Amino acid sequence: MRGAKSAKWVAGAIVVALAATACGGNDKSGAAGKGEVDPNGIYSVEVGEPEKLLQPADTMESNGSIVMSGLFSQLVDYDADGKLVMVNAESVDSKDSKLWTVKLKPGWTFHDGTKVTADSYVKAWNWAANINNKQGNASWFADIKGYEALHPEAEGAKPTAEALEGLKVVDENTFTIELANAVPYFAYKLGYEVFSPLPESFYKDPKAAGEKPVGNGPYKFKSWEHKKQIELTRFDDYKGENKAKNGGVILKNYSTLETAYEDLKSGNVDVLRQIGPKDLPVYRNDLGARAVDQAYSAIQTLAIAFYADQWKTPKPVDPKVLQGLSMAIDRDTITKTVLQGTREPATGWVAKGVLGYTPNATGDITKFNPAKAKELITAGGGVPNNEISIQFNSDGGHKEWVDAVCNSITQATGVKCTGDAKPDFQADLQARKTKQVKSIYRSGWVLDYPVNANFISDLFRTGAGGNQGGFSNPDLDAKIAAADTAPSLDESVKAYQQVEKDLVNYMPSIPLWYYKVNAGFSEKVQNVKYAQDGDPILEGVEVKK
């Protein structure tokens, strides 16, 4: 299988994880109506417009990441058991979890024919980490020695170095990575697209390269009609084992899931990533063996905009208030009715299918209990103004469940709750990044690597790339730092399990439910599989003659 390839904010609603396995699911997926294959056939996938230019270190949402997964291959990947698999790397080794040596498989090239070398990685990482280049995922290089000099924390500060001190090119196919501190799971991180290599042509005009990216993956870029479609074609000189079984893919933009579903039924789009709430009750009957119902590692939460006036004045919100709001949500009823049983109520912050997943890490605070909810909210000083709002993107199928969550909170506690709809995922993300969220926002997070640290450190650590709500707590930061520097991967995972249990005392967000792929595909294609990150595996899809 292909593992997760990108840190992703999830655009859509209808997709949850029920099984603890990394790649469980419907055996019928892709097996419907097997037929003779056209190896050069082109097919289409439903997506939305990427939020930003297609630069590996600045893509942090699902519409852009699915494109990047086709254009770029990483040093490593993961198998169905969460074990590391080498891709562009021949080996990634360390004796102390602090100094890592990467050896590349020779002979790989970029889509422009130039070699993929050790320098292709080192130069790309230095560029991405440099604060002057304003890459949204720059914090992923913070583990590497010298990051602070290249990406100073002080507002307005300039870099005092030109490169990360911890990166050294040994020879054409070898480089070393020295971390500031030992990180036992660092090799797992290298499966995330921020660590992609870049060709020399990128640096001549990074903006132009973001419009017409040149990667090292199974597909090469063909065209981008903004807000319409992106077309990728098979890269015949690709050296990886996951060569495309088709001639290319068209990623078609849709403004609503309902429109995409109608197009699927009429044969105007071939693969969906999700089904909207309206069609969940009927899609299995409509599609039969072409209906997909498969687990993957993601979670939906309500994230708190801690910078908003509501939560910071006159004093920071007491976690008891957020515990109370959590206990006012009837997850069981909402997942069974509004979401048609396609999700499982969350009992923790870490999604299923990753190392360190712990059942019932939240204790009682995710159990519906109106009386206790009122008691906690009162003990915490009450919800400021006795009202909240939940921001969401209208193009992702979220309105129905947001309304249900709000009704549950209001009926249980008397706290007024309303939905704050943004027209699309881009507008939703922009409001988060410019700190314009008024109260609370819906947040969906997919794994970047199958370790529990990804759902804690990368979301709740002060300054982390995924920490858009402004949560910050020195005590929690210290616990995260201790887990990061544990002597072994196993001990780090165990330390993070304890950190997760401690999160109830901080309430950086409110867990709702685990995601699942509820999707489908047309009669034109077969072998449609979905990865641990919930996206269809583009290169594996076969087009029928």
XYZ file of C-alpha atoms in Angstrom:
545
model
C 0.000 0.000 0.000
C 0.975 3.640 -0.193
C 1.142 5.485 3.099
C 0.215 9.044 3.923
C 2.065 11.563 1.862
C 1.105 14.927 3.326
C 0.066 16.798 6.397
C -3.497 17.513 5.551
C -6.406 19.506 6.758
C -9.356 17.477 5.511
C -11.742 19.342 3.223
C -14.686 16.987 3.421
C -16.863 15.524 6.102
C -17.835 12.079 5.007
C -14.937 9.758 5.681
C -14.176 7.951 9.263
C -11.963 5.179 10.717
C -13.690 2.161 12.227
C -10.962 -0.484 12.141
C -7.683 -0.440 14.015
C -5.802 -1.733 10.989
C -3.994 0.747 8.796
C -5.529 -0.403 5.538
C -8.594 -2.422 6.290
C -11.778 -2.059 4.363
C -14.049 -3.340 1.694
C -12.474 -6.173 -0.288
C -14.808 -5.246 -3.126
C -12.989 -1.911 -3.542
C -11.733 -1.851 -7.096
C -12.840 -5.398 -7.814
C -16.150 -4.586 -9.460
C -16.598 -5.664 -13.061
C -13.027 -6.643 -13.878
C -12.203 -6.083 -17.532
C -9.390 -5.755 -20.048
C -7.105 -2.851 -19.183
C -5.957 0.059 -21.341
C -2.476 0.853 -19.914
C -2.630 4.330 -21.478
C -6.179 5.111 -20.361
C -6.953 8.437 -18.680
C -9.406 8.727 -15.792
C -10.702 11.507 -13.509
C -10.931 12.140 -9.762
C -13.098 14.562 -7.787
C -11.110 17.261 -5.928
C -11.325 20.936 -5.060
C -9.026 23.795 -6.026
C -5.703 23.625 -4.124
C -5.334 26.382 -1.576
C -1.849 27.465 -2.693
C 0.814 26.966 -5.328
C 1.969 23.366 -5.699
C 5.156 23.639 -3.638
C 5.913 20.610 -1.410
C 6.663 22.624 1.723
C 3.607 24.862 1.391
C 0.863 22.305 0.739
C -1.121 21.522 3.866
C -4.601 20.532 2.756
C -6.163 17.600 0.982
C -6.937 19.237 -2.375
C -3.282 20.076 -2.950
C -1.780 17.013 -1.326
C -3.478 14.534 -3.653
C -1.788 16.318 -6.570
C 1.576 16.258 -4.813
C 1.258 12.532 -4.078
C 1.304 11.877 -7.811
C 4.089 14.318 -8.654
C 6.558 13.515 -5.854
C 7.891 10.326 -4.310
C 9.503 10.387 -0.888
C 12.500 8.753 0.718
C 10.268 6.290 2.571
C 6.710 5.003 2.768
C 4.831 2.637 5.109
C 3.303 -0.786 4.619
C -0.081 -1.963 5.878
C 1.433 -2.727 9.300
C 2.929 0.740 9.644
C 6.471 -0.474 8.963
C 8.925 1.619 6.966
C 9.406 0.838 3.283
C 12.234 2.399 1.278
C 11.170 4.355 -1.843
C 13.742 6.858 -3.180
C 16.013 5.922 -0.276
C 18.053 2.741 -0.299
C 18.468 3.057 3.463
C 17.793 5.453 6.347
C 19.907 4.513 9.363
C 20.845 5.839 12.779
C 22.673 4.382 15.764
C 21.545 7.033 18.242
C 18.327 8.560 16.741
C 20.213 11.846 16.428
C 22.587 11.387 13.479
C 20.850 9.830 10.486
C 22.459 8.656 7.249
C 20.391 8.546 4.058
C 21.565 6.601 1.017
C 19.614 7.108 -2.211
C 18.794 4.557 -4.868
C 20.910 5.587 -7.861
C 19.467 6.344 -11.280
C 16.388 8.318 -10.238
C 15.571 11.452 -12.259
C 13.198 14.364 -12.081
C 10.563 14.838 -14.757
C 12.889 17.256 -16.578
C 15.519 14.504 -16.925
C 17.974 15.875 -14.342
C 19.359 13.584 -11.635
C 17.863 13.206 -8.169
C 20.873 13.492 -5.873
C 21.664 14.035 -2.217
C 22.017 17.734 -3.010
C 18.459 17.705 -4.457
C 17.194 16.914 -0.967
C 19.565 19.057 1.080
C 19.090 22.187 -1.026
C 15.284 21.741 -1.071
C 15.115 21.369 2.718
C 17.310 24.408 3.278
C 15.102 26.477 0.979
C 11.901 25.269 2.658
C 13.205 25.922 6.184
C 14.380 29.462 5.385
C 11.921 31.935 6.911
C 12.336 34.277 3.933
C 10.582 31.734 1.702
C 7.428 31.722 3.848
C 6.643 28.018 3.556
C 3.696 26.939 5.692
C 5.288 23.627 6.645
C 8.732 25.003 7.511
C 8.341 23.909 11.137
C 8.741 20.284 10.023
C 12.483 20.983 9.771
C 12.673 22.173 13.383
C 14.148 18.827 14.479
C 17.275 19.477 12.398
C 20.264 21.168 14.032
C 20.506 24.854 13.129
C 16.822 25.412 12.355
C 16.538 28.440 14.659
C 19.288 30.266 12.769
C 17.475 29.737 9.473
C 13.984 30.255 10.872
C 14.174 32.575 13.921
C 11.113 32.762 16.164
C 11.179 36.513 16.840
C 8.728 38.433 14.692
C 10.475 40.237 11.853
C 13.814 38.534 12.537
C 16.062 37.598 9.624
C 18.022 34.356 9.178
C 21.559 34.341 10.550
C 22.561 31.322 8.451
C 22.146 30.223 4.856
C 21.665 26.519 5.509
C 20.687 24.014 8.172
C 23.802 23.128 10.132
C 22.677 19.535 10.512
C 22.522 18.717 6.783
C 25.685 17.456 5.054
C 26.148 16.030 1.548
C 28.557 13.085 1.686
C 28.504 12.103 -1.974
C 26.088 12.153 -4.908
C 23.788 9.573 -3.323
C 24.460 10.036 0.405
C 23.679 12.736 2.959
C 23.490 12.969 6.730
C 20.929 14.618 8.991
C 22.014 15.693 12.472
C 19.112 16.543 14.735
C 19.206 19.016 17.612
C 17.971 16.210 19.858
C 17.377 12.515 19.360
C 13.981 11.761 17.767
C 13.425 7.990 17.616
C 10.607 8.200 15.040
C 12.319 10.713 12.721
C 12.628 8.226 9.835
C 8.836 7.959 9.774
C 8.549 11.694 9.187
C 10.478 11.386 5.942
C 7.396 9.953 4.229
C 5.753 13.374 4.339
C 5.885 15.567 1.210
C 7.563 18.513 2.900
C 10.750 16.413 2.606
C 10.498 16.139 -1.204
C 13.565 16.814 -3.372
C 13.520 19.696 -5.849
C 15.246 20.102 -9.229
C 17.615 22.994 -9.902
C 15.030 24.599 -12.179
C 12.803 25.255 -9.142
C 15.065 27.958 -7.716
C 15.087 30.072 -10.859
C 11.432 30.977 -10.261
C 9.740 29.198 -7.312
C 6.372 30.801 -8.056
C 6.410 29.555 -11.650
C 7.526 26.151 -10.384
C 4.497 26.105 -8.097
C 2.272 26.610 -11.130
C 4.069 23.930 -13.177
C 5.809 21.635 -10.677
C 8.610 19.261 -11.641
C 8.811 16.254 -9.339
C 10.288 12.762 -9.096
C 7.033 10.820 -8.773
C 5.025 8.423 -10.953
C 3.257 11.272 -12.760
C 4.487 14.458 -14.383
C 2.591 17.719 -14.586
C 0.667 18.536 -17.771
C -1.696 21.458 -17.079
C -3.621 23.430 -14.447
C -6.817 25.259 -15.340
C -7.481 27.054 -12.077
C -10.776 26.152 -10.406
C -11.431 23.649 -13.196
C -8.898 20.828 -13.307
C -5.297 19.661 -13.036
C -3.994 17.046 -15.441
C -1.108 14.675 -14.740
C 0.422 12.189 -17.193
C 2.416 9.021 -16.531
C 6.179 9.497 -16.145
C 7.591 6.630 -18.176
C 11.130 6.967 -16.770
C 9.952 6.624 -13.167
C 12.240 4.296 -11.184
C 9.975 3.484 -8.275
C 8.056 0.250 -7.802
C 4.698 2.055 -7.877
C 4.679 2.807 -11.610
C 1.365 4.134 -12.912
C -0.966 1.467 -14.310
C -2.731 4.138 -16.362
C -1.792 6.903 -18.775
C -2.697 9.754 -16.462
C -5.317 11.365 -14.268
C -7.483 14.483 -14.469
C -8.239 16.015 -11.060
C -11.581 17.762 -11.582
C -12.768 20.580 -9.311
C -16.225 20.373 -7.747
C -17.911 22.954 -5.541
C -20.285 20.439 -3.932
C -20.124 16.738 -3.174
C -23.666 16.288 -4.441
C -22.735 17.535 -7.924
C -19.738 15.206 -8.008
C -21.932 12.246 -7.062
C -24.408 12.973 -9.854
C -21.482 13.175 -12.280
C -20.201 9.827 -11.019
C -23.543 8.160 -11.690
C -23.642 9.648 -15.203
C -20.026 8.706 -15.970
C -18.615 12.252 -16.024
C -16.126 11.580 -13.211
C -14.542 8.242 -12.349
C -13.348 8.309 -8.733
C -14.779 10.105 -5.700
C -12.933 10.775 -2.466
C -16.142 11.094 -0.462
C -19.939 11.010 -0.587
C -22.039 13.915 0.722
C -24.543 13.492 3.601
C -27.577 13.581 1.297
C -26.366 10.573 -0.701
C -24.991 8.432 2.138
C -28.274 6.532 2.626
C -28.412 5.470 -1.040
C -24.874 5.261 -2.426
C -24.347 1.595 -1.577
C -27.514 0.603 -3.417
C -26.734 2.956 -6.298
C -23.170 1.745 -6.824
C -23.226 -1.841 -5.581
C -19.725 -3.338 -5.712
C -18.369 0.067 -6.775
C -19.260 1.575 -3.382
C -16.274 2.039 -1.053
C -16.483 1.713 2.730
C -12.945 1.618 4.136
C -11.047 2.624 7.248
C -8.273 5.200 7.301
C -6.361 7.175 9.891
C -8.029 10.518 10.469
C -10.078 12.296 13.101
C -12.630 15.094 13.197
C -12.445 17.568 16.085
C -13.732 20.948 17.154
C -10.658 23.166 17.403
C -10.716 26.196 19.650
C -9.528 29.591 18.364
C -7.716 30.439 21.604
C -6.693 33.823 20.191
C -10.343 34.905 19.841
C -11.576 37.503 22.322
C -14.172 35.051 23.596
C -11.557 32.685 24.992
C -8.771 35.039 26.119
C -10.607 37.838 27.923
C -10.713 38.719 30.716
C -8.724 35.549 31.413
C -7.976 32.366 29.421
C -10.781 29.822 29.196
C -10.851 27.178 31.921
C -10.495 23.652 30.426
C -13.579 22.655 32.442
C -15.700 24.790 30.113
C -14.423 22.887 27.090
C -14.834 19.555 28.905
C -18.451 20.542 29.504
C -19.057 21.440 25.869
C -17.580 18.084 24.901
C -19.933 16.198 27.221
C -22.888 18.112 25.739
C -22.373 16.467 22.318
C -24.376 13.302 21.652
C -21.830 11.645 19.356
C -23.599 8.285 19.301
C -26.871 9.695 17.985
C -25.253 12.078 15.495
C -23.004 9.413 13.967
C -25.880 6.917 13.719
C -28.463 9.305 12.273
C -26.992 12.357 10.525
C -23.877 10.466 9.425
C -25.683 7.204 8.685
C -23.354 5.093 10.822
C -20.337 6.024 8.690
C -18.250 7.174 11.643
C -17.316 6.046 15.083
C -17.412 8.416 18.076
C -13.873 9.366 19.078
C -12.556 8.458 22.510
C -9.190 10.164 22.096
C -7.162 12.596 20.016
C -5.100 9.956 18.137
C -6.732 8.322 15.116
C -6.986 4.572 14.754
C -4.459 2.695 12.650
C -1.305 4.379 14.006
C 1.325 3.272 16.521
C 0.173 4.208 20.001
C -3.571 4.430 19.373
C -5.238 4.060 22.795
C -8.946 3.287 23.300
C -10.771 5.655 25.662
C -7.867 8.059 26.168
C -10.371 10.845 26.936
C -12.062 9.058 29.813
C -15.565 10.420 30.392
C -15.267 13.771 28.599
C -16.401 12.350 25.250
C -19.428 10.636 26.835
C -22.777 12.420 26.474
C -23.887 13.622 29.912
C -25.982 16.846 29.947
C -26.022 17.157 33.739
C -22.241 16.809 34.048
C -21.799 19.140 31.048
C -23.709 21.926 32.803
C -21.819 21.294 36.044
C -18.395 21.556 34.363
C -19.274 24.690 32.393
C -20.503 26.382 35.580
C -17.412 25.263 37.529
C -15.191 26.717 34.801
C -16.854 30.127 34.947
C -19.273 29.636 32.079
C -19.026 30.145 28.323
C -18.314 33.846 27.652
C -21.547 35.486 26.426
C -23.159 32.038 26.736
C -22.780 31.433 22.994
C -20.380 29.812 20.551
C -20.095 29.417 16.789
C -18.558 26.597 14.738
C -16.818 27.626 11.518
C -16.932 25.156 8.598
C -16.576 25.045 4.813
C -19.862 24.745 2.920
C -18.363 22.688 0.098
C -17.383 19.762 2.321
C -20.694 18.292 3.480
C -20.426 19.642 7.034
C -23.583 21.699 7.576
C -25.776 18.799 8.647
C -23.535 17.548 11.426
C -22.575 21.054 12.589
C -26.271 21.844 13.006
C -26.743 18.594 14.926
C -23.768 19.297 17.217
C -25.046 22.809 17.893
C -28.545 21.540 18.684
C -27.088 18.964 21.069
C -24.997 21.565 22.911
C -27.859 24.053 23.180
C -30.404 21.494 24.367
C -27.981 20.016 26.898
C -26.565 23.229 28.354
C -28.545 26.245 27.168
C -25.417 27.625 25.464
C -26.404 29.186 22.127
C -24.550 27.523 19.246
C -24.628 28.456 15.557
C -22.773 27.399 12.424
C -20.433 29.892 10.760
C -20.321 28.829 7.117
C -17.498 29.757 4.755
C -18.184 29.272 1.027
C -15.322 26.829 0.374
C -12.304 25.151 1.930
C -9.940 27.898 0.754
C -11.977 30.566 2.566
C -12.166 28.375 5.667
C -8.385 27.849 5.738
C -7.729 31.525 5.076
C -9.848 32.511 8.078
C -7.883 30.090 10.242
C -4.472 31.252 9.036
C -5.292 34.958 9.399
C -6.742 34.307 12.864
C -10.227 35.436 11.914
C -12.109 32.502 13.470
C -14.632 33.955 15.919
C -14.995 31.036 18.312
C -14.500 27.394 17.219
C -13.729 25.715 13.893
C -14.231 22.201 12.624
C -10.899 20.487 12.088
C -10.129 17.206 10.349
C -6.583 15.796 10.534
C -5.095 12.900 8.547
C -1.889 11.156 9.551
C 1.411 12.243 8.004
C 3.230 9.241 9.479
C 1.735 6.344 11.472
C 2.927 7.342 14.950
C 0.787 8.900 17.695
C 3.168 11.874 17.956
C 1.733 13.156 14.677
C -1.681 13.727 16.264
C -0.253 15.444 19.353
C 3.072 17.196 18.777
C 2.209 18.378 15.253
C -1.134 19.805 16.376
C -0.727 21.006 19.965
C 2.945 21.882 20.424
C 3.513 25.653 20.605
C 4.357 26.887 17.120
C 3.653 23.576 15.353
C 2.565 23.863 11.726
C -0.808 22.261 12.443
C -1.474 24.404 15.533
C -3.704 27.022 13.921
C -5.833 27.732 16.989
C -2.981 29.294 18.950
C -2.995 26.745 21.772
C 0.106 27.022 23.946
C 0.999 25.466 27.280
C 4.582 25.224 28.620
C 3.811 22.143 30.732
C 2.437 20.256 27.741
C 5.369 21.412 25.592
C 7.748 19.945 28.171
C 5.904 16.607 28.157
C 6.016 16.531 24.350
C 9.741 17.315 24.356
C 10.353 14.467 26.811
C 8.391 12.031 24.628
C 10.313 13.174 21.549
C 13.655 12.457 23.169
C 12.810 9.034 24.614
C 15.567 6.433 24.086
C 13.611 4.300 21.598
C 10.601 4.379 19.280
C 8.666 2.102 21.622
C 9.377 4.303 24.653
C 8.473 7.445 22.687
C 5.144 5.938 21.650
C 4.401 4.962 25.256
C 5.308 8.452 26.493
C 2.946 9.983 23.948
C 0.182 7.656 25.110
C 0.496 9.223 28.555
C 0.584 12.718 27.041
C -2.669 11.958 25.225
C -4.351 10.938 28.475
C -3.144 14.208 30.019
C -4.784 16.254 27.236
C -8.105 16.170 29.102
C -6.518 18.618 31.545
C -5.674 21.069 28.740
C -8.447 20.530 26.148
C -6.613 21.884 23.081
C -9.583 20.636 21.033
C -12.744 18.561 21.364
C -12.588 15.113 19.684
C -15.708 14.196 17.700
C -15.291 11.025 15.601
C -12.942 8.899 13.556
C -13.081 9.196 9.790
C -13.771 6.603 7.131
C -13.691 6.578 3.341
C -17.237 6.486 2.017
C -16.778 6.890 -1.706
C -17.236 5.193 -5.052
C -16.004 4.818 -8.612
C -17.378 4.509 -12.141
C -17.743 1.486 -14.401
C -14.805 2.787 -16.453
C -12.166 1.960 -13.817
C -11.077 -0.898 -11.553
C -8.469 -1.619 -8.857
C -9.481 1.565 -7.038
C -7.797 1.440 -3.633
C -7.566 4.036 -0.877
C -4.433 4.642 1.170
C -4.000 5.115 4.906
C -4.374 8.864 4.337
C -7.807 8.352 2.768
C -6.883 9.396 -0.779
C -7.284 7.083 -3.766
C -3.966 5.552 -4.828
C -3.748 7.312 -8.184
C -1.074 5.189 -9.814
C -2.856 1.909 -9.038
C -6.139 2.682 -10.810
C -6.722 0.681 -14.004
C -8.777 2.054 -16.895
C -10.870 -0.440 -18.824
C -10.758 -0.653 -22.593
